[in-house]
Coordinates of C-alpha atoms and ligand atoms in Angstrom, one line a residue:
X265 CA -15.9 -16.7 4.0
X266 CA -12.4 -18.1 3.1
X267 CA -10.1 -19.2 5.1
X268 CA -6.5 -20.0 5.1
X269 CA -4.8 -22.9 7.2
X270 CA -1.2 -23.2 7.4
X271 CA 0.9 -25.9 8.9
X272 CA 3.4 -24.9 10.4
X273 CA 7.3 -26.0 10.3
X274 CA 8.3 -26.2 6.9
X275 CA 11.6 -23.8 5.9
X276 CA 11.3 -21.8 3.1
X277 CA 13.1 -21.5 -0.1
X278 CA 12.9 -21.2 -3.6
X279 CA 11.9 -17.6 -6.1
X280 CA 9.1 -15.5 -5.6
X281 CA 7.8 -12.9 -7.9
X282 CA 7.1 -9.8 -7.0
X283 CA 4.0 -8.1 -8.4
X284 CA 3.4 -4.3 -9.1
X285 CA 3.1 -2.1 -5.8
X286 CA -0.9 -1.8 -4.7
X287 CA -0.1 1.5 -3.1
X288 CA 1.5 2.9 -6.4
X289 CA -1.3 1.2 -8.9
X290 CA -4.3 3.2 -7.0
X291 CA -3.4 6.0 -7.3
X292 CA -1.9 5.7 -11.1
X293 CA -5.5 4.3 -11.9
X294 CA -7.1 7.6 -10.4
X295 CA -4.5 10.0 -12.5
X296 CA -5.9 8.5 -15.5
X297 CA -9.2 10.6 -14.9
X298 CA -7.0 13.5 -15.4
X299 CA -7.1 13.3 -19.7
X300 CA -9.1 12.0 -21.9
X301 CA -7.0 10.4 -24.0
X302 CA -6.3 6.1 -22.7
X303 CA -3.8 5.9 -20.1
X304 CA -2.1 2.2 -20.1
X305 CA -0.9 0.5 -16.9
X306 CA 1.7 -2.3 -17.2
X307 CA 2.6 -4.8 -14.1
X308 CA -0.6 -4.4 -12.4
X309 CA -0.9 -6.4 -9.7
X310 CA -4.0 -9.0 -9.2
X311 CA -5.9 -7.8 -6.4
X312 CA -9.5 -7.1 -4.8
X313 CA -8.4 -3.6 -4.5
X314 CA -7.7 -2.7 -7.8
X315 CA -11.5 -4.2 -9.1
X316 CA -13.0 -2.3 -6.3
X317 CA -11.6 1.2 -7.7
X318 CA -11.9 -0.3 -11.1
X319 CA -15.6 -0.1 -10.0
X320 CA -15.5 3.4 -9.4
X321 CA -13.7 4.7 -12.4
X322 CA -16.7 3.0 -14.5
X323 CA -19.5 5.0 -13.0
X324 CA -17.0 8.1 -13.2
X325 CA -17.4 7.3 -17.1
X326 CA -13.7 5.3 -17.3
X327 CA -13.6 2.3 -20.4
X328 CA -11.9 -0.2 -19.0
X329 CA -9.8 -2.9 -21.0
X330 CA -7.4 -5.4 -19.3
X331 CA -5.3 -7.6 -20.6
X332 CA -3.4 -10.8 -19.5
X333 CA 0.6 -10.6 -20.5
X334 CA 3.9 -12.7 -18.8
X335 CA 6.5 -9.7 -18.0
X336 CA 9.5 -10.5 -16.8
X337 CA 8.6 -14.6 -16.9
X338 CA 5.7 -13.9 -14.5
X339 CA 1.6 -13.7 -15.0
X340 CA 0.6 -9.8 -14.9
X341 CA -2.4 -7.6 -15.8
X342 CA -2.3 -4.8 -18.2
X343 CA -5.1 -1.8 -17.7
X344 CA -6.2 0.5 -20.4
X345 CA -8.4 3.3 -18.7
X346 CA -10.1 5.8 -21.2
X347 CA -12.7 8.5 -19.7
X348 CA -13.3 10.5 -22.6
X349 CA -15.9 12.4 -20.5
X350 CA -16.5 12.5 -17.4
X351 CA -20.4 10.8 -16.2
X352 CA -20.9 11.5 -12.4
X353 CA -18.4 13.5 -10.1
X354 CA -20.1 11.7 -7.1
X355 CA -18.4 8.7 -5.6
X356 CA -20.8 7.0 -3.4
X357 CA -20.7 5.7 0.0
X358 CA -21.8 2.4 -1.1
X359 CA -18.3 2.0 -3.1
X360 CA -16.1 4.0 -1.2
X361 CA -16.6 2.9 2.1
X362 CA -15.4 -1.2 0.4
X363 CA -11.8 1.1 -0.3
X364 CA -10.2 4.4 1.5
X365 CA -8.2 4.5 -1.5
X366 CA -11.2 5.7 -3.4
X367 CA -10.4 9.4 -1.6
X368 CA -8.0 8.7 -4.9
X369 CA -10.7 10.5 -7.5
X370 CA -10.8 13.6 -5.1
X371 CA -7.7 15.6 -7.2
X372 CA -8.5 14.5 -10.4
X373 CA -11.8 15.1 -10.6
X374 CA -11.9 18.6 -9.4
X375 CA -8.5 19.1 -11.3
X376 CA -10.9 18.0 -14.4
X377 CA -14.6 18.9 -13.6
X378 CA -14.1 21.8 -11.3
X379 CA -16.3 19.6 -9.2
X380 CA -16.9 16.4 -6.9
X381 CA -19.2 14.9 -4.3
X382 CA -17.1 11.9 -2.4
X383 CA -18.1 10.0 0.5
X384 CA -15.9 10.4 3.4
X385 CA -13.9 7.0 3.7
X386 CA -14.7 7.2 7.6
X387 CA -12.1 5.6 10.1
X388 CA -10.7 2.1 9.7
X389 CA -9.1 -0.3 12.3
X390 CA -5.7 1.4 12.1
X391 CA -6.8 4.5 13.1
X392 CA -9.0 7.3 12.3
X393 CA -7.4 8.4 9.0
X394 CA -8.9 12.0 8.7
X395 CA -8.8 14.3 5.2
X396 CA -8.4 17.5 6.6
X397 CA -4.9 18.1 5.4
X398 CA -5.8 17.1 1.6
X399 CA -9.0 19.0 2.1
X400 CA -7.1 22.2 3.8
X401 CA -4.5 22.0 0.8
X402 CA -7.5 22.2 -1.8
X403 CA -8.8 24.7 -0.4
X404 CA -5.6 26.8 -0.3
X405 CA -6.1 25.9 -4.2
X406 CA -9.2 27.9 -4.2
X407 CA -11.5 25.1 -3.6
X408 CA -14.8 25.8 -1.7
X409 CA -15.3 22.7 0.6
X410 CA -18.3 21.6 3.2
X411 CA -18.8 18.6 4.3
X412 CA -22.9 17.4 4.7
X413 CA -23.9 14.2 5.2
X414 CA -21.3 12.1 5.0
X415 CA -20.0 13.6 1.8
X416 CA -17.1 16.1 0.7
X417 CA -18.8 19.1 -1.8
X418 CA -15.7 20.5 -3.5
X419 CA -16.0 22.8 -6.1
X420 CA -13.8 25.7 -8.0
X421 CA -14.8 28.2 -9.8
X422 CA -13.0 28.1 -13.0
X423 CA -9.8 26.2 -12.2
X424 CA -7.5 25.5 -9.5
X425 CA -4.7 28.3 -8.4
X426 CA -1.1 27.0 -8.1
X427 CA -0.7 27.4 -4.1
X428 CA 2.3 27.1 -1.3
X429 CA 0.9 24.0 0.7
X430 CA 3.0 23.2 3.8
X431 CA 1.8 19.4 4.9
X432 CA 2.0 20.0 8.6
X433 CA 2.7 15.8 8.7
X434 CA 3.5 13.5 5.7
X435 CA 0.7 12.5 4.3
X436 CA 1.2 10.1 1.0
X437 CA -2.5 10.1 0.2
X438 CA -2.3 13.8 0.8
X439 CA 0.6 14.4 -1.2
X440 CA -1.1 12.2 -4.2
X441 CA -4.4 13.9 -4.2
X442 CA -2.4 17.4 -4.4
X443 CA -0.2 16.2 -7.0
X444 CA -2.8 15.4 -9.4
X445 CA -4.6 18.5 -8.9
X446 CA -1.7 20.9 -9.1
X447 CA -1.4 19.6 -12.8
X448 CA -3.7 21.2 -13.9
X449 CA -3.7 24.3 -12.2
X450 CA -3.1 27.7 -13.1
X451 CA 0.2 28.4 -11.9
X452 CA 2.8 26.7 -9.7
X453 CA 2.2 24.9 -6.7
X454 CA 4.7 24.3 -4.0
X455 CA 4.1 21.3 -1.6
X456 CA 6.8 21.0 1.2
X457 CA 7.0 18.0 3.7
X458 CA 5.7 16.2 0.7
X459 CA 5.9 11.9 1.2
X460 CA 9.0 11.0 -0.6
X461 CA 7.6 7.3 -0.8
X462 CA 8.1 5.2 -4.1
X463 CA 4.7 5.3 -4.8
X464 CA 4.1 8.9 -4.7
X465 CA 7.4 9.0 -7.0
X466 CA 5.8 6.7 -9.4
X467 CA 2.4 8.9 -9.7
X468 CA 4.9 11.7 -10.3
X469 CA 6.8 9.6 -13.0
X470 CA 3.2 8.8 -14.9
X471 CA 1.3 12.6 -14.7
X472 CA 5.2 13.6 -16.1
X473 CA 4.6 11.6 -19.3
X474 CA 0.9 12.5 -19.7
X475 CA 2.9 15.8 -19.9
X476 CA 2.9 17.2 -16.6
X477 CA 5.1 19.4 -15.1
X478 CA 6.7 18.6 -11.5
X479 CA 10.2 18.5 -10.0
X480 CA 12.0 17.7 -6.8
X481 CA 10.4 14.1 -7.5
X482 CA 11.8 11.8 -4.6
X483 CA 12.8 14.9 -2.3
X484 CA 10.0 16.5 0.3
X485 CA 9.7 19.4 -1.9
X486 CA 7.6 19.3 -5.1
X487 CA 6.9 22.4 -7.7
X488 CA 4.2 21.6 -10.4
X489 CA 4.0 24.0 -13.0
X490 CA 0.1 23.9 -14.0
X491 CA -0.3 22.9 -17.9
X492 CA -3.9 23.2 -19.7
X493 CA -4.3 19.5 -20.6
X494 CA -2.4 16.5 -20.2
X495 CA -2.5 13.2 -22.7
X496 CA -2.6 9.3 -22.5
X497 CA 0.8 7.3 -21.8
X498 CA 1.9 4.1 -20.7
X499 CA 3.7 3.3 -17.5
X500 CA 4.9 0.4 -16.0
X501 CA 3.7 0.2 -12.2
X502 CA 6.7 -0.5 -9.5
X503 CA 7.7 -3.5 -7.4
X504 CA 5.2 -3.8 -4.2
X505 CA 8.1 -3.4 -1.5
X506 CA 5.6 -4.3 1.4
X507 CA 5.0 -7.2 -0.7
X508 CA 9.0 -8.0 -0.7
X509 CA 9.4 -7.3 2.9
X510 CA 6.6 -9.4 3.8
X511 CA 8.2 -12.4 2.4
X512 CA 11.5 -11.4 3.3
X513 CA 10.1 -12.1 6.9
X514 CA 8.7 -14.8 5.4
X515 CA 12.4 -16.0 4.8
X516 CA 13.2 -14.8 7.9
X517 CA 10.9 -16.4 10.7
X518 CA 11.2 -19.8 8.6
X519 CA 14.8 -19.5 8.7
X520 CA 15.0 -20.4 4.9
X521 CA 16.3 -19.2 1.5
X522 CA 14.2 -16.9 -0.8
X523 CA 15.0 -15.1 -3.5
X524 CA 13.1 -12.0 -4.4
X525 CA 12.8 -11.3 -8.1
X526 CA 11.6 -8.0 -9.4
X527 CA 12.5 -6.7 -5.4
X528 CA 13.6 -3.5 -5.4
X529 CA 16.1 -2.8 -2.8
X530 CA 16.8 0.4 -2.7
X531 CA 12.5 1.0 -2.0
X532 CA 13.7 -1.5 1.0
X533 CA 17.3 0.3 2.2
X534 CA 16.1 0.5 5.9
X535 CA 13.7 -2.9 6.3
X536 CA 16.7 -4.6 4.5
X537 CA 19.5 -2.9 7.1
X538 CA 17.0 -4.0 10.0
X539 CA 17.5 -7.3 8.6
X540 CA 20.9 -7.8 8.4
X541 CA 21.4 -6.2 11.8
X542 CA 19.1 -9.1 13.1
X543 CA 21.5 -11.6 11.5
X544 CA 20.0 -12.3 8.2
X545 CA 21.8 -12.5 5.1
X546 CA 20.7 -10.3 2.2
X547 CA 22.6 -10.3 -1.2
X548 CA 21.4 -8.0 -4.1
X549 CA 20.8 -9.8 -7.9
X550 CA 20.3 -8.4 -11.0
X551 CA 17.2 -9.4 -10.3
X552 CA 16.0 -8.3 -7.1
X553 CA 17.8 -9.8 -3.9
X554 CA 18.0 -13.2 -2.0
X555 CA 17.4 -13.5 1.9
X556 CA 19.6 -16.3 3.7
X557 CA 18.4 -17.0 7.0
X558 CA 19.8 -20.3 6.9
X559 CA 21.0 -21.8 10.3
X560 CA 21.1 -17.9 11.2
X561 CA 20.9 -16.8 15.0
X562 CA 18.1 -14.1 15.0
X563 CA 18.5 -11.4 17.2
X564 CA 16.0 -8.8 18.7
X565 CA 16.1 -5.3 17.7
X566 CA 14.1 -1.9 18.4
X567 CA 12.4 -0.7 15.6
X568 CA 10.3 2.8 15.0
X569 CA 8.1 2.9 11.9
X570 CA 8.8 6.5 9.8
X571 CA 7.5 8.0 6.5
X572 CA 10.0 6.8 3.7
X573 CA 12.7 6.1 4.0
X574 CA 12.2 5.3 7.7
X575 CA 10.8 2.1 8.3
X576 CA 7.2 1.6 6.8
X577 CA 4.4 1.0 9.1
X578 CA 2.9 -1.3 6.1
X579 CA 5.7 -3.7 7.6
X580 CA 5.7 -3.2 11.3
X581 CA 3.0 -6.2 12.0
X582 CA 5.0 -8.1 9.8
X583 CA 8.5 -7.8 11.9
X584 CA 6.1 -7.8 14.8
X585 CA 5.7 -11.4 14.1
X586 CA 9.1 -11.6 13.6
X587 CA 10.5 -10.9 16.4
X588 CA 7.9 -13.3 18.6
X589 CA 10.7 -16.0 18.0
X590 CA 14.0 -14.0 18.1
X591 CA 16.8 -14.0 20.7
X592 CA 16.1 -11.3 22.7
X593 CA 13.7 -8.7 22.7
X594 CA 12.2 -5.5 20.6
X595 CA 11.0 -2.5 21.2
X596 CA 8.8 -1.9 18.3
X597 CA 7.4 2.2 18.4
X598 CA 4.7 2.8 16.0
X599 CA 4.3 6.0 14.7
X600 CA 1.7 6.7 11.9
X601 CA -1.3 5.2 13.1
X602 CA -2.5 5.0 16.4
X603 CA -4.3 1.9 16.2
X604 CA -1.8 -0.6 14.6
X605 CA -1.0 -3.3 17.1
X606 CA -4.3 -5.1 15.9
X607 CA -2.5 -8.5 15.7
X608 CA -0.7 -8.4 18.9
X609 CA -4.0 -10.4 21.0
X610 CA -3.9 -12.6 18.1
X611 CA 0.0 -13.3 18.6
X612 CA -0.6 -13.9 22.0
X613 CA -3.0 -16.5 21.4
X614 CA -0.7 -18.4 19.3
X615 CA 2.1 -18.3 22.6
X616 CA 4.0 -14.7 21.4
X617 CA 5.4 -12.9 24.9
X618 CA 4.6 -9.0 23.7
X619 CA 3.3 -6.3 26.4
X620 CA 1.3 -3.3 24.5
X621 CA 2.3 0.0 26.4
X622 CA -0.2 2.8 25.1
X623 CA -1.2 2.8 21.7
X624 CA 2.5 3.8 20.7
X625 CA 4.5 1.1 21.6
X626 CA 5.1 -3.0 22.4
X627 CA 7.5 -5.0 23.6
X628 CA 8.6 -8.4 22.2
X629 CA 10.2 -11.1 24.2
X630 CA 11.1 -14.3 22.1
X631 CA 9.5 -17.6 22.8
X632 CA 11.3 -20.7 21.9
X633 CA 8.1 -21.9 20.0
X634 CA 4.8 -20.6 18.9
X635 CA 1.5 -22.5 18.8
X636 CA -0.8 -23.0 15.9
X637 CA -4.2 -21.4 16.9
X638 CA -7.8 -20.3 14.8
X639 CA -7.1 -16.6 14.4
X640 CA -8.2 -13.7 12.7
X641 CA -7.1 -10.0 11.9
X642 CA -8.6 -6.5 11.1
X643 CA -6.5 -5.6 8.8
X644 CA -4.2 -6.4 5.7
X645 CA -0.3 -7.0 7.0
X646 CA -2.0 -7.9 10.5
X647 CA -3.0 -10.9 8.5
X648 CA 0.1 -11.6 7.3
X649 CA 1.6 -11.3 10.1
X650 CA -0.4 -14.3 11.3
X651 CA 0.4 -15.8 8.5
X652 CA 4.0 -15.3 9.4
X653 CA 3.2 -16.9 13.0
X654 CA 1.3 -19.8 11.2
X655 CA 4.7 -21.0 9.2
X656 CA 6.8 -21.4 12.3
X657 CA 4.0 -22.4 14.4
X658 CA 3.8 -26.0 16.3
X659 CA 0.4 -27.1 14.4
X660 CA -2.2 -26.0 12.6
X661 CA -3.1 -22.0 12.1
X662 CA -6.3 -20.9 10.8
X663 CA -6.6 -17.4 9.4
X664 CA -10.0 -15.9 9.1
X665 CA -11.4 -13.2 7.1
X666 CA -9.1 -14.1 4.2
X667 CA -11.0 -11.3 2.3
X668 CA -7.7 -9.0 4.0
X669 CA -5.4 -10.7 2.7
X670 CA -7.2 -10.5 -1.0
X671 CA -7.3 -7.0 -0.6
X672 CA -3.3 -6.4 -0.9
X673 CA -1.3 -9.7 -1.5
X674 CA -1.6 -11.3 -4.7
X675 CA -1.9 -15.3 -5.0
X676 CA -0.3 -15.6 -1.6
X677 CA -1.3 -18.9 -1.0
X678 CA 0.4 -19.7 -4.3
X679 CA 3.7 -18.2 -3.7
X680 CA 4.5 -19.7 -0.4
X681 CA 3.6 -23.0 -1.4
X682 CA 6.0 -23.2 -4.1
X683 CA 8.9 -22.4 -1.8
X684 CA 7.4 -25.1 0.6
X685 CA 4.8 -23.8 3.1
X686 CA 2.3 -25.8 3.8
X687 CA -0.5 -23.9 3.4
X688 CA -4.2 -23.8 2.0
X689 CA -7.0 -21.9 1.3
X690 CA -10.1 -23.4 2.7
X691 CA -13.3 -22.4 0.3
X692 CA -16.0 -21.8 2.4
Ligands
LIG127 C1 -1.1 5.3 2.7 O1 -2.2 5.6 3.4 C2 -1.1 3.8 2.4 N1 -2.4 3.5 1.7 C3 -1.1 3.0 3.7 O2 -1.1 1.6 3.4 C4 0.2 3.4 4.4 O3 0.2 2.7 5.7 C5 0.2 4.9 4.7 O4 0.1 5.6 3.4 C6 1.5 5.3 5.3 O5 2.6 4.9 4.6 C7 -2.4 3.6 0.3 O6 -1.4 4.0 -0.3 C8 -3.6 3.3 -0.4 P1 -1.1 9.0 5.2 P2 -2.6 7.1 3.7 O7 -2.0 10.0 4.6 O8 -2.3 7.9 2.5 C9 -2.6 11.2 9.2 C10 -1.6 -0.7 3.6 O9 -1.6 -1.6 4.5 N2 -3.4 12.0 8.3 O10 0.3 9.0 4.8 O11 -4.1 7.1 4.1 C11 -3.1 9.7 9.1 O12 -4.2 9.5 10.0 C12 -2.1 0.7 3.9 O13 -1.4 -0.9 2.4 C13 -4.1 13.1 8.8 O14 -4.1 13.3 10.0 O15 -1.7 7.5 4.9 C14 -1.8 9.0 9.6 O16 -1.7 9.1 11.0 C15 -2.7 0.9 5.2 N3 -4.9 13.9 8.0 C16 -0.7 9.8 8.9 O17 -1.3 11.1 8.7 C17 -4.9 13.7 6.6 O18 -5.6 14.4 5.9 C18 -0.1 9.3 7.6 O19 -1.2 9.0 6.8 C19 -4.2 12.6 6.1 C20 -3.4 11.8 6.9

């Protein structure tokens, strides 16, 4: 398996691109089950992910066609998905347990068949990620659902009902899945507490031009108006802002110069006000912004991760890391998954001063240095918040289980090595 070594010590500075979001591009792929007519996805980012539900959508009965293409100066993938009919409702164990993120065909797919069979994604090591409230909402559609062995059985008689869902917690998966189904209901549904998150906007902005009806996009209540069938479009997928804040950490810890093209900053209004309250500079561009933490004093603050716009737990490992060499300490409260302080035994290894109270919370107390270690995480931004460590790091850091890191950052490697990190991936 690959690993990656980093040396650390190097500041950082230069450009990085930004690719398309990974959260936003699942989903978008799924919706395209939803007509039969090709549904074309620009800015897609190149990631395990994406050919893993790529995988999916072809034994569904999706044609797949990608295409390379520069957009905005930078190397992206185009997607063409066409499923004039659909082959198999089932989604198997076998490929749904590689993704969670499969759950994506759950909507559509009774939204189009009336039916589907999908492997329960089962826990992960940030928690235990149940269905039940996209399962609860479908059923308040009309859906008749049992779960036997291992599997979800969904089915509708007819078509789905427009319905009044009330997510008892945000849920962005939960709020996707219902989305696409409410399209192509019969009647209006009303989902309140939906996620407001930029990727459950951009699903929202894609089903409207396959011809979908839906308003209160980017607000926590959404109407859909059921139609009978929707069409192909194209749709260009948004800026990954967990990508952006990653390396704006990445700026950050190496107390360097990056600027972020393609950023979005208003997807990052709370990360980047975090930032600046812990002494960084951040100017907006036309293109996307720059983070100066140039002979910057970096001060330790309490953070809480929140559904959007809070602060995203996709980030929390990342400012984790962060704060390991600040002035100070941090009082980091995470509250979406119960299980997301994966990295913190691997911090500690590398020299970090952080005490884990419960499941909920940790405390950070900067160290003057950290110390380059062999390490390895469980999940995606746990590894890069190693990777973070790794950068500032006396020495050599080895990250294991690369495979992570494949899953949801594209070329990483390659981007912080042409602002200056020393870093390589070691085939194995
Ligand atoms: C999405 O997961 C993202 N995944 C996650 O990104 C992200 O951390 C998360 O949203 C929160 O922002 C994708 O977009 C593919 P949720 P999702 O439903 O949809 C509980 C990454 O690193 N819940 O908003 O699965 C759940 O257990 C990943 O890129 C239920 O109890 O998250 C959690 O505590 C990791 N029942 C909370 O709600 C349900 O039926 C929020 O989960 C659904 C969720």
């Amino acid at each position: 398996m690959d690993k990656i070594k980093v040396i650390g010590g190097k500041k950082l500075e230069g450009k990085i691109y930004i690719s398309g979001a990974k959260n936003a591009a699942l989903p978008l792929m799924t919706a395209a089950l939803l007509t039969d007519e090709p549904v074309t996805l620009t800015n897609m980012p190149i990631l395990s992910d994406i050919n893993s539900l790529c995988v999916l959508l072809e034994q569904h009965g999706s044609k797949i066609e990608v295409k390379d293409e520069i957009l905005d100066n930078h190397e992206t993938k185009t997607y063409t998905f066409t499923t004039k009919k659909i082959k198999t409702t089932k989604a198997p164990y076998e490929i749904v347990r590689k993704m969670r993120a499969s759950y994506y065909v759950l909507g559509p797919l009774l939204a189009r068949e009336g039916k589907v069979e999908l492997s329960l994604p089962g826990g992960c090591a940030i928690g235990a990620r149940p269905m039940d409230l996209h399962l609860s909402a479908l059923e308040k559609m009309g859906a008749k659902i049992e779960i036997k062995k291992g599997y979800v059985h969904a089915k509708v008689r007819k078509r789905l009902k427009g319905a009044h869902i009330i997510f008892p917690k945000v849920t962005v998966g939960g709020t996707c899945n219902l989305l696409m189904a409410a399209t192509l209901a019969k009647g209006t549904t009303k989902i309140e507490n939906a996620a407001k998150e930029p990727e459950v906007n951009d699903l929202a902005n894609l089903l409207i031009s396959m011809g979908a009806k839906i308003y209160g996009i980017g607000t926590s209540i959404l109407t859909i108006e059921g139609v009978d069938k929707l069409h192909g479009a194209n749709h260009k997928v948004v800026p990954d802002r967990i990508e952006a804040g990653s390396y704006a950490m990445a700026a950050a810890i190496t107390r360097g110069k990056i600027e972020l093209i393609n950023a979005c900053p208003r997807d990052l209004a709370t990360p980047i006000s975090l930032l600046r309250d812990i002494g960084v500079k951040i100017e907006e561009t036309k293109r996307g912004f720059i983070i100066d933490a140039n002979k910057c004093k970096i001060i330790g603050k309490d953070v809480m991760t929140e559904p959007f716009p809070g602060f995203p737990t996709d980030l929390q490992a990342q400012f984790t890391a962060l704060m390991t060499t600040a002035d100070g300490a941090s009082l980091i409260t995470e509250t979406i998954f119960e299980n997301r302080f994966m990295h913190v035994p691997e911090l500690l290894r590398m020299g970090a001063d952080i005490n884990i109270h419960g499941h909920g919370s940790a405390i950070v107390r900067g160290v003057k240095k950290l110390s380059g270690a062999e390490v390895m995480a469980t999940d995606l931004r746990a590894s890069f918040a190693l990777i973070l460590a790794g950068l500032v790091a006396d020495g050599t850091t080895i990250v294991n289980r690369v495979y992570h890191l494949d899953r949801g950052y594209e070329k990483l490697e390659e981007k912080l090595a042409a602002v200056g990190a020393n870093i390589k991936r070691i085939k194995e």
